Structures are given as C-alpha cells and as structure tokens.
Coordinates of C-alpha atoms in Angstrom, one line a residue:
X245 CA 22.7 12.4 30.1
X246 CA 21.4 9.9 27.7
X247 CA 19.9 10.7 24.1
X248 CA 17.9 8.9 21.7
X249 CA 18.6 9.7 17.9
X250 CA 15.7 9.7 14.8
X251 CA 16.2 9.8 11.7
X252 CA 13.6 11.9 9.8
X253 CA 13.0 10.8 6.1
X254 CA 13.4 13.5 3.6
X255 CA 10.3 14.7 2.5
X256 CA 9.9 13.4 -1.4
X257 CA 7.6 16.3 -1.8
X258 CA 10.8 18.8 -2.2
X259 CA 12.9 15.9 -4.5
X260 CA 10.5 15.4 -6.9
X261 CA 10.1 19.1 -7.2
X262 CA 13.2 19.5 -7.7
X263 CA 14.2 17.1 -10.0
X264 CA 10.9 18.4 -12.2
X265 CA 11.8 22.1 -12.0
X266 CA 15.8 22.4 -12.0
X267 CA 17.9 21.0 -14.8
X268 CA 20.6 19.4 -12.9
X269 CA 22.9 19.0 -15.6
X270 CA 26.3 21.0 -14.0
X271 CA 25.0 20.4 -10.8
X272 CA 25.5 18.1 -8.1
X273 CA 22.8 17.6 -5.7
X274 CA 23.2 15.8 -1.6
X275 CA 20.0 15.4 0.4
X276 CA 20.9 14.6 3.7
X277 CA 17.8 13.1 5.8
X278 CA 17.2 15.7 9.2
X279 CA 17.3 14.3 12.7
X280 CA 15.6 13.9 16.1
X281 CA 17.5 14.4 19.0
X282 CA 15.4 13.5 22.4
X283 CA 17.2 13.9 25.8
X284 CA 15.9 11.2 28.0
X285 CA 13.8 11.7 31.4
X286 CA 13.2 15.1 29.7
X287 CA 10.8 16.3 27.6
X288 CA 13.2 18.2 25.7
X289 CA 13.8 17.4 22.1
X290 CA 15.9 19.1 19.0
X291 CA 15.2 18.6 15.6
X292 CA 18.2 19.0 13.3
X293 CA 17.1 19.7 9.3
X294 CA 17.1 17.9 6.4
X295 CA 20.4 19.6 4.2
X296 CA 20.6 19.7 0.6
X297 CA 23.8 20.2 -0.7
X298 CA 24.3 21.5 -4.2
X299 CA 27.3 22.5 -6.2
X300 CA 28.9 22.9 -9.3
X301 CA 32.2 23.9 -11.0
X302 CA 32.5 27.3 -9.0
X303 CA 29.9 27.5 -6.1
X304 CA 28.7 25.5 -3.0
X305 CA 25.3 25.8 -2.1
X306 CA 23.6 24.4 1.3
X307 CA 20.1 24.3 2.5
X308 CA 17.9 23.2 5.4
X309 CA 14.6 22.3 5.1
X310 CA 13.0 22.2 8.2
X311 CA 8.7 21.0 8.8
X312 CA 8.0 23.4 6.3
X313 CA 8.4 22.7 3.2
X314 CA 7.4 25.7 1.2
X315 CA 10.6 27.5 2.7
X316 CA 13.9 26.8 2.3
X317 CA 16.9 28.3 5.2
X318 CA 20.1 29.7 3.6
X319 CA 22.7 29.9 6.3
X320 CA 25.4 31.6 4.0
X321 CA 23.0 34.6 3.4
X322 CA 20.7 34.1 7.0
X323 CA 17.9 34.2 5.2
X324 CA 14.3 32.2 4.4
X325 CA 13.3 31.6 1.1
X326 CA 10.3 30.2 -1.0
X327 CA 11.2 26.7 -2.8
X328 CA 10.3 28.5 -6.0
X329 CA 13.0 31.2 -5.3
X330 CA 15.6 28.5 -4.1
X331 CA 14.5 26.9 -7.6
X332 CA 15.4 29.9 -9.5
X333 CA 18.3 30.3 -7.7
X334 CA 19.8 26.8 -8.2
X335 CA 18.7 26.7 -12.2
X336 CA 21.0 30.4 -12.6
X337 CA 23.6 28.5 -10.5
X338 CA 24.0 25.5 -13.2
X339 CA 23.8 28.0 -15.9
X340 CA 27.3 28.9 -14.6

C-alpha cells in the first residue's frame, strides 16, 4: 500500500507564546513540525503531532500539539493540559 507524507507547519501561534511567556534561559527547546500520513486509493488518513521537546540539566520534557492549540498532550503523565499550565510547568522546570 502506497502513502503520501505532509508535512504540517508548526503553528507560530504556540512559539511566539512561548518564547513571550517562558524564560528559556536553562532550557532547551525542539519543535518538531507534525505530519500527514494519507494511504492511497483510501480515504484514510493519520495525522501525527507537532512535538516540542524541552529539557534542561535534570529533566526531559515532550509535548504534542495536535489541531488545537489551546491544549497541550503529555504522554509521560497521559494527560491534556491548557498551554498556560504547560507554560507554568516549563518556567518551574528552568528554575531547576
């Protein structure tokens, strides 16, 4: 079966939020752009998300974004979270 592979831009909504609201001084931050995966002949589709990857000295953080951007997926805790939470979250993680 054949596929046919997207790229999907990362939305500069969430970066610019970002970068305004999180001091990013100990931390490094990835953002990896999210992909379309059609199936040909079908109409069959999967959408993998847009990951940001953030770390610093002691702790590695990763995120999906998916369409919506006011939430935020955290596989290592299953959960769904607001972008202001993840924001609180990832300016206690560079305080450490």
């Amino acid at each position: 079966m054949k596929t046919t592979i997207e790229n999907l831009e990362f939305p500069c909504e969430i970066k610019k939020k970002l970068k305004m609201k999180v001091s990013m001084g100990n931390l490094e931050t990835q953002f990896i752009d999210g992909h379309l995966i059609k199936f040909d002949k079908t109409n069959l589709s999967v959408q993998e998300p847009h990951k940001i990857i953030v770390s610093n000295k002691k702790n590695t953080l990763i995120a999906f974004v998916y369409n919506d951007e006011d939430k935020i997926y955290l596989p290592s805790v299953n959960a769904i979270i607001s972008l202001t939470k993840y924001i609180s979250i990832l300016n206690i993680m560079n305080k450490c």
